[in-house]
PDB file of C-alpha atoms in Angstrom:
ATOM      1  CA  UNK K   1     -56.310 -27.841 -27.297  1.00  0.00           C
ATOM      2  CA  UNK K   2     -59.661 -26.082 -26.758  1.00  0.00           C
ATOM      3  CA  UNK K   3     -57.829 -22.718 -26.537  1.00  0.00           C
ATOM      4  CA  UNK K   4     -56.160 -23.459 -29.888  1.00  0.00           C
ATOM      5  CA  UNK K   5     -59.524 -24.413 -31.411  1.00  0.00           C
ATOM      6  CA  UNK K   6     -61.237 -21.307 -30.027  1.00  0.00           C
ATOM      7  CA  UNK K   7     -58.378 -19.036 -31.176  1.00  0.00           C
ATOM      8  CA  UNK K   8     -58.307 -20.508 -34.659  1.00  0.00           C
ATOM      9  CA  UNK K   9     -62.098 -20.224 -35.008  1.00  0.00           C
ATOM     10  CA  UNK K  10     -61.895 -16.563 -34.010  1.00  0.00           C
ATOM     11  CA  UNK K  11     -59.225 -15.974 -36.670  1.00  0.00           C
ATOM     12  CA  UNK K  12     -61.353 -17.518 -39.425  1.00  0.00           C
ATOM     13  CA  UNK K  13     -64.553 -15.762 -38.319  1.00  0.00           C
ATOM     14  CA  UNK K  14     -63.044 -12.259 -38.235  1.00  0.00           C
ATOM     15  CA  UNK K  15     -61.760 -12.732 -41.788  1.00  0.00           C
ATOM     16  CA  UNK K  16     -65.311 -13.278 -43.048  1.00  0.00           C
ATOM     17  CA  UNK K  17     -65.875 -15.086 -46.316  1.00  0.00           C
ATOM     18  CA  UNK K  18     -62.120 -15.431 -46.909  1.00  0.00           C
ATOM     19  CA  UNK K  19     -61.768 -17.011 -43.486  1.00  0.00           C
ATOM     20  CA  UNK K  20     -64.456 -19.565 -44.373  1.00  0.00           C
ATOM     21  CA  UNK K  21     -62.754 -20.264 -47.706  1.00  0.00           C
ATOM     22  CA  UNK K  22     -59.342 -20.680 -46.055  1.00  0.00           C
ATOM     23  CA  UNK K  23     -60.675 -22.939 -43.306  1.00  0.00           C
ATOM     24  CA  UNK K  24     -62.494 -25.132 -45.846  1.00  0.00           C
ATOM     25  CA  UNK K  25     -59.270 -25.350 -47.860  1.00  0.00           C
ATOM     26  CA  UNK K  26     -57.150 -26.227 -44.829  1.00  0.00           C
ATOM     27  CA  UNK K  27     -59.693 -28.718 -43.466  1.00  0.00           C
ATOM     28  CA  UNK K  28     -59.421 -30.985 -46.508  1.00  0.00           C
ATOM     29  CA  UNK K  29     -55.664 -30.502 -46.749  1.00  0.00           C
ATOM     30  CA  UNK K  30     -54.322 -31.043 -43.249  1.00  0.00           C
ATOM     31  CA  UNK K  31     -56.021 -28.825 -40.604  1.00  0.00           C
ATOM     32  CA  UNK K  32     -58.384 -30.900 -38.414  1.00  0.00           C
ATOM     33  CA  UNK K  33     -60.969 -28.180 -37.699  1.00  0.00           C
ATOM     34  CA  UNK K  34     -64.276 -28.506 -39.598  1.00  0.00           C
ATOM     35  CA  UNK K  35     -65.414 -25.581 -41.743  1.00  0.00           C
ATOM     36  CA  UNK K  36     -68.991 -26.497 -40.809  1.00  0.00           C
ATOM     37  CA  UNK K  37     -68.710 -24.457 -37.603  1.00  0.00           C
ATOM     38  CA  UNK K  38     -67.956 -21.211 -39.428  1.00  0.00           C
ATOM     39  CA  UNK K  39     -70.533 -22.005 -42.128  1.00  0.00           C
ATOM     40  CA  UNK K  40     -73.231 -22.344 -39.453  1.00  0.00           C
ATOM     41  CA  UNK K  41     -72.183 -19.134 -37.688  1.00  0.00           C
ATOM     42  CA  UNK K  42     -72.205 -17.127 -40.925  1.00  0.00           C
ATOM     43  CA  UNK K  43     -75.419 -18.786 -42.094  1.00  0.00           C
ATOM     44  CA  UNK K  44     -77.235 -17.820 -38.904  1.00  0.00           C
ATOM     45  CA  UNK K  45     -75.931 -14.239 -39.086  1.00  0.00           C
ATOM     46  CA  UNK K  46     -77.076 -13.887 -42.717  1.00  0.00           C
ATOM     47  CA  UNK K  47     -79.545 -16.674 -43.604  1.00  0.00           C
ATOM     48  CA  UNK K  48     -80.187 -15.151 -47.044  1.00  0.00           C
ATOM     49  CA  UNK K  49     -76.485 -15.737 -47.879  1.00  0.00           C
ATOM     50  CA  UNK K  50     -76.180 -19.297 -46.534  1.00  0.00           C
ATOM     51  CA  UNK K  51     -76.214 -20.940 -49.981  1.00  0.00           C
ATOM     52  CA  UNK K  52     -73.451 -18.560 -51.048  1.00  0.00           C
ATOM     53  CA  UNK K  53     -71.464 -19.555 -47.938  1.00  0.00           C
ATOM     54  CA  UNK K  54     -72.029 -23.229 -48.761  1.00  0.00           C
ATOM     55  CA  UNK K  55     -70.681 -22.604 -52.277  1.00  0.00           C
ATOM     56  CA  UNK K  56     -67.600 -20.796 -50.920  1.00  0.00           C
ATOM     57  CA  UNK K  57     -66.988 -23.670 -48.469  1.00  0.00           C
ATOM     58  CA  UNK K  58     -67.379 -26.181 -51.314  1.00  0.00           C
ATOM     59  CA  UNK K  59     -64.885 -24.352 -53.542  1.00  0.00           C
ATOM     60  CA  UNK K  60     -62.358 -23.944 -50.722  1.00  0.00           C
ATOM     61  CA  UNK K  61     -62.788 -27.548 -49.647  1.00  0.00           C
ATOM     62  CA  UNK K  62     -62.441 -28.840 -53.209  1.00  0.00           C
ATOM     63  CA  UNK K  63     -59.265 -26.842 -53.816  1.00  0.00           C
ATOM     64  CA  UNK K  64     -57.916 -28.107 -50.487  1.00  0.00           C
ATOM     65  CA  UNK K  65     -58.710 -31.646 -51.609  1.00  0.00           C
ATOM     66  CA  UNK K  66     -56.833 -31.068 -54.869  1.00  0.00           C
ATOM     67  CA  UNK K  67     -53.884 -29.746 -52.857  1.00  0.00           C
ATOM     68  CA  UNK K  68     -54.008 -32.901 -50.708  1.00  0.00           C
ATOM     69  CA  UNK K  69     -54.163 -34.994 -53.892  1.00  0.00           C
ATOM     70  CA  UNK K  70     -51.037 -33.288 -55.261  1.00  0.00           C
ATOM     71  CA  UNK K  71     -49.226 -33.896 -51.961  1.00  0.00           C
ATOM     72  CA  UNK K  72     -50.308 -37.549 -52.155  1.00  0.00           C
ATOM     73  CA  UNK K  73     -48.951 -37.970 -55.697  1.00  0.00           C
ATOM     74  CA  UNK K  74     -45.556 -36.715 -54.571  1.00  0.00           C
ATOM     75  CA  UNK K  75     -45.497 -38.514 -51.209  1.00  0.00           C
ATOM     76  CA  UNK K  76     -44.499 -41.971 -50.103  1.00  0.00           C
ATOM     77  CA  UNK K  77     -46.440 -44.581 -48.120  1.00  0.00           C
ATOM     78  CA  UNK K  78     -44.294 -44.310 -44.931  1.00  0.00           C
ATOM     79  CA  UNK K  79     -45.477 -40.710 -44.452  1.00  0.00           C
ATOM     80  CA  UNK K  80     -49.112 -41.849 -44.584  1.00  0.00           C
ATOM     81  CA  UNK K  81     -48.451 -44.601 -42.050  1.00  0.00           C
ATOM     82  CA  UNK K  82     -47.664 -41.939 -39.435  1.00  0.00           C
ATOM     83  CA  UNK K  83     -51.361 -40.926 -39.409  1.00  0.00           C
ATOM     84  CA  UNK K  84     -53.330 -43.926 -40.637  1.00  0.00           C
ATOM     85  CA  UNK K  85     -53.047 -47.625 -39.789  1.00  0.00           C
ATOM     86  CA  UNK K  86     -52.080 -50.183 -42.456  1.00  0.00           C
ATOM     87  CA  UNK K  87     -55.461 -51.868 -41.980  1.00  0.00           C
ATOM     88  CA  UNK K  88     -57.373 -48.668 -42.745  1.00  0.00           C
ATOM     89  CA  UNK K  89     -55.156 -47.910 -45.759  1.00  0.00           C
ATOM     90  CA  UNK K  90     -55.826 -51.407 -47.108  1.00  0.00           C
ATOM     91  CA  UNK K  91     -59.590 -50.916 -46.651  1.00  0.00           C
ATOM     92  CA  UNK K  92     -59.480 -47.566 -48.483  1.00  0.00           C
ATOM     93  CA  UNK K  93     -57.358 -49.084 -51.261  1.00  0.00           C
ATOM     94  CA  UNK K  94     -59.971 -51.846 -51.712  1.00  0.00           C
ATOM     95  CA  UNK K  95     -62.686 -49.173 -51.942  1.00  0.00           C
ATOM     96  CA  UNK K  96     -60.707 -47.405 -54.670  1.00  0.00           C
ATOM     97  CA  UNK K  97     -60.098 -50.660 -56.533  1.00  0.00           C
ATOM     98  CA  UNK K  98     -63.764 -51.624 -56.399  1.00  0.00           C
ATOM     99  CA  UNK K  99     -65.496 -48.252 -56.855  1.00  0.00           C
ATOM    100  CA  UNK K 100     -62.794 -45.902 -58.153  1.00  0.00           C
ATOM    101  CA  UNK K 101     -63.698 -42.249 -57.743  1.00  0.00           C
ATOM    102  CA  UNK K 102     -67.193 -43.059 -56.455  1.00  0.00           C
ATOM    103  CA  UNK K 103     -65.576 -43.896 -53.098  1.00  0.00           C
ATOM    104  CA  UNK K 104     -64.524 -40.252 -52.764  1.00  0.00           C
ATOM    105  CA  UNK K 105     -68.081 -38.922 -52.648  1.00  0.00           C
ATOM    106  CA  UNK K 106     -68.742 -41.027 -49.587  1.00  0.00           C
ATOM    107  CA  UNK K 107     -65.416 -40.447 -47.869  1.00  0.00           C
ATOM    108  CA  UNK K 108     -64.812 -36.748 -48.505  1.00  0.00           C
ATOM    109  CA  UNK K 109     -62.592 -36.234 -45.484  1.00  0.00           C
ATOM    110  CA  UNK K 110     -59.084 -34.754 -45.313  1.00  0.00           C
ATOM    111  CA  UNK K 111     -56.752 -37.779 -45.635  1.00  0.00           C
ATOM    112  CA  UNK K 112     -58.812 -39.294 -48.470  1.00  0.00           C
ATOM    113  CA  UNK K 113     -57.605 -36.670 -50.965  1.00  0.00           C
ATOM    114  CA  UNK K 114     -54.030 -37.392 -49.940  1.00  0.00           C
ATOM    115  CA  UNK K 115     -54.654 -41.135 -50.300  1.00  0.00           C
ATOM    116  CA  UNK K 116     -56.310 -40.668 -53.703  1.00  0.00           C
ATOM    117  CA  UNK K 117     -53.135 -38.946 -54.891  1.00  0.00           C
ATOM    118  CA  UNK K 118     -50.935 -41.576 -53.297  1.00  0.00           C
ATOM    119  CA  UNK K 119     -52.803 -44.346 -55.163  1.00  0.00           C
ATOM    120  CA  UNK K 120     -52.805 -42.191 -58.311  1.00  0.00           C
ATOM    121  CA  UNK K 121     -56.559 -42.218 -58.804  1.00  0.00           C
ATOM    122  CA  UNK K 122     -57.591 -40.597 -62.103  1.00  0.00           C
ATOM    123  CA  UNK K 123     -57.328 -36.799 -61.739  1.00  0.00           C
ATOM    124  CA  UNK K 124     -60.659 -35.947 -63.402  1.00  0.00           C
ATOM    125  CA  UNK K 125     -62.556 -38.653 -61.508  1.00  0.00           C
ATOM    126  CA  UNK K 126     -61.022 -37.423 -58.264  1.00  0.00           C
ATOM    127  CA  UNK K 127     -61.910 -33.772 -58.887  1.00  0.00           C
ATOM    128  CA  UNK K 128     -65.526 -34.452 -59.860  1.00  0.00           C
ATOM    129  CA  UNK K 129     -66.400 -36.960 -57.145  1.00  0.00           C
ATOM    130  CA  UNK K 130     -64.594 -35.188 -54.313  1.00  0.00           C
ATOM    131  CA  UNK K 131     -66.233 -31.865 -55.199  1.00  0.00           C
ATOM    132  CA  UNK K 132     -69.661 -33.495 -55.495  1.00  0.00           C
ATOM    133  CA  UNK K 133     -69.321 -35.106 -52.072  1.00  0.00           C
ATOM    134  CA  UNK K 134     -68.336 -31.843 -50.415  1.00  0.00           C
ATOM    135  CA  UNK K 135     -71.062 -29.884 -52.244  1.00  0.00           C
ATOM    136  CA  UNK K 136     -73.756 -32.293 -51.022  1.00  0.00           C
ATOM    137  CA  UNK K 137     -72.488 -32.076 -47.444  1.00  0.00           C
ATOM    138  CA  UNK K 138     -72.448 -28.260 -47.322  1.00  0.00           C
ATOM    139  CA  UNK K 139     -75.760 -27.998 -49.183  1.00  0.00           C
ATOM    140  CA  UNK K 140     -77.467 -30.211 -46.581  1.00  0.00           C
ATOM    141  CA  UNK K 141     -76.121 -28.002 -43.794  1.00  0.00           C
ATOM    142  CA  UNK K 142     -77.273 -24.851 -45.614  1.00  0.00           C
ATOM    143  CA  UNK K 143     -80.756 -26.335 -46.079  1.00  0.00           C
ATOM    144  CA  UNK K 144     -80.905 -27.161 -42.364  1.00  0.00           C
ATOM    145  CA  UNK K 145     -80.033 -23.541 -41.542  1.00  0.00           C
ATOM    146  CA  UNK K 146     -82.685 -22.213 -43.955  1.00  0.00           C
ATOM    147  CA  UNK K 147     -85.339 -24.625 -42.646  1.00  0.00           C
ATOM    148  CA  UNK K 148     -84.611 -24.478 -38.921  1.00  0.00           C
ATOM    149  CA  UNK K 149     -82.885 -21.147 -38.310  1.00  0.00           C
ATOM    150  CA  UNK K 150     -81.372 -20.919 -34.818  1.00  0.00           C
ATOM    151  CA  UNK K 151     -82.437 -24.505 -34.064  1.00  0.00           C
ATOM    152  CA  UNK K 152     -80.038 -25.675 -36.790  1.00  0.00           C
ATOM    153  CA  UNK K 153     -77.052 -24.540 -34.724  1.00  0.00           C
ATOM    154  CA  UNK K 154     -78.199 -26.512 -31.697  1.00  0.00           C
ATOM    155  CA  UNK K 155     -79.087 -29.500 -33.860  1.00  0.00           C
ATOM    156  CA  UNK K 156     -75.730 -29.498 -35.658  1.00  0.00           C
ATOM    157  CA  UNK K 157     -73.817 -28.967 -32.410  1.00  0.00           C
ATOM    158  CA  UNK K 158     -75.677 -31.606 -30.346  1.00  0.00           C
ATOM    159  CA  UNK K 159     -76.196 -34.163 -33.112  1.00  0.00           C
ATOM    160  CA  UNK K 160     -73.123 -33.688 -35.299  1.00  0.00           C
ATOM    161  CA  UNK K 161     -72.416 -37.440 -35.459  1.00  0.00           C
ATOM    162  CA  UNK K 162     -75.986 -38.280 -36.433  1.00  0.00           C
ATOM    163  CA  UNK K 163     -76.060 -35.554 -39.089  1.00  0.00           C
ATOM    164  CA  UNK K 164     -72.723 -36.752 -40.456  1.00  0.00           C
ATOM    165  CA  UNK K 165     -74.099 -40.294 -40.537  1.00  0.00           C
ATOM    166  CA  UNK K 166     -77.271 -39.097 -42.288  1.00  0.00           C
ATOM    167  CA  UNK K 167     -75.254 -37.037 -44.781  1.00  0.00           C
ATOM    168  CA  UNK K 168     -73.001 -40.015 -45.449  1.00  0.00           C
ATOM    169  CA  UNK K 169     -76.059 -42.258 -45.906  1.00  0.00           C
ATOM    170  CA  UNK K 170     -77.599 -39.815 -48.405  1.00  0.00           C
ATOM    171  CA  UNK K 171     -74.322 -39.468 -50.307  1.00  0.00           C
ATOM    172  CA  UNK K 172     -73.780 -43.238 -50.225  1.00  0.00           C
ATOM    173  CA  UNK K 173     -77.291 -43.858 -51.513  1.00  0.00           C
ATOM    174  CA  UNK K 174     -76.796 -41.314 -54.288  1.00  0.00           C
ATOM    175  CA  UNK K 175     -73.459 -42.866 -55.226  1.00  0.00           C
ATOM    176  CA  UNK K 176     -74.840 -46.420 -55.263  1.00  0.00           C
ATOM    177  CA  UNK K 177     -77.908 -45.475 -57.318  1.00  0.00           C
ATOM    178  CA  UNK K 178     -75.807 -43.461 -59.786  1.00  0.00           C
ATOM    179  CA  UNK K 179     -73.206 -46.238 -60.015  1.00  0.00           C
ATOM    180  CA  UNK K 180     -75.879 -48.897 -60.680  1.00  0.00           C
ATOM    181  CA  UNK K 181     -77.649 -46.655 -63.192  1.00  0.00           C
ATOM    182  CA  UNK K 182     -74.430 -46.002 -65.134  1.00  0.00           C
ATOM    183  CA  UNK K 183     -73.610 -49.723 -65.068  1.00  0.00           C
ATOM    184  CA  UNK K 184     -77.131 -50.591 -66.271  1.00  0.00           C
ATOM    185  CA  UNK K 185     -76.928 -48.081 -69.156  1.00  0.00           C
ATOM    186  CA  UNK K 186     -73.509 -49.423 -70.192  1.00  0.00           C
ATOM    187  CA  UNK K 187     -74.794 -53.029 -70.171  1.00  0.00           C
ATOM    188  CA  UNK K 188     -77.816 -52.088 -72.288  1.00  0.00           C
ATOM    189  CA  UNK K 189     -75.614 -50.321 -74.825  1.00  0.00           C
ATOM    190  CA  UNK K 190     -73.295 -53.346 -75.013  1.00  0.00           C
ATOM    191  CA  UNK K 191     -76.266 -55.673 -75.568  1.00  0.00           C
ATOM    192  CA  UNK K 192     -77.600 -53.456 -78.364  1.00  0.00           C
ATOM    193  CA  UNK K 193     -74.210 -53.417 -80.058  1.00  0.00           C
ATOM    194  CA  UNK K 194     -73.966 -57.246 -79.918  1.00  0.00           C
TER     195      UNK K 194
END
């Protein structure tokens, strides 16, 4: 497995910016190798381009998510059950029912785009929230590279879970605040109309 991972990373790295784009696309479609690794490598080689790399990763990842969404629309539940337990699917479905597309910003991982399509979440809501979630994630990594340089690689490698948790917490906080703000504005408008 490690040989496969190493070989695939080498393939994406030697293809430069297109390799990063392709990996980001595949990661959110079906390929379980994070684009973050290549983003960090490229960012450390050319720190002045790291925001550009983050943008490329965001675009590739978003298009991969849309591809996963399209697969989900045309798929059936039994296919999903091969990879994800019924309990987890039910939990994700409840998130969608309660928060709609906002749930995607928090859970911007590969199967979620497929699931969003499967549950026929609104196309525009899906595209905006999924892209926003991925953009925030890659932007945070780019900022870490700019701020910490070589230390960012060690930090991301040794504390990937903590950084993912922090990123998720920031995205979740942003989503909750935005959601409550939108709800508050809607309620005020309704009160003024009544």
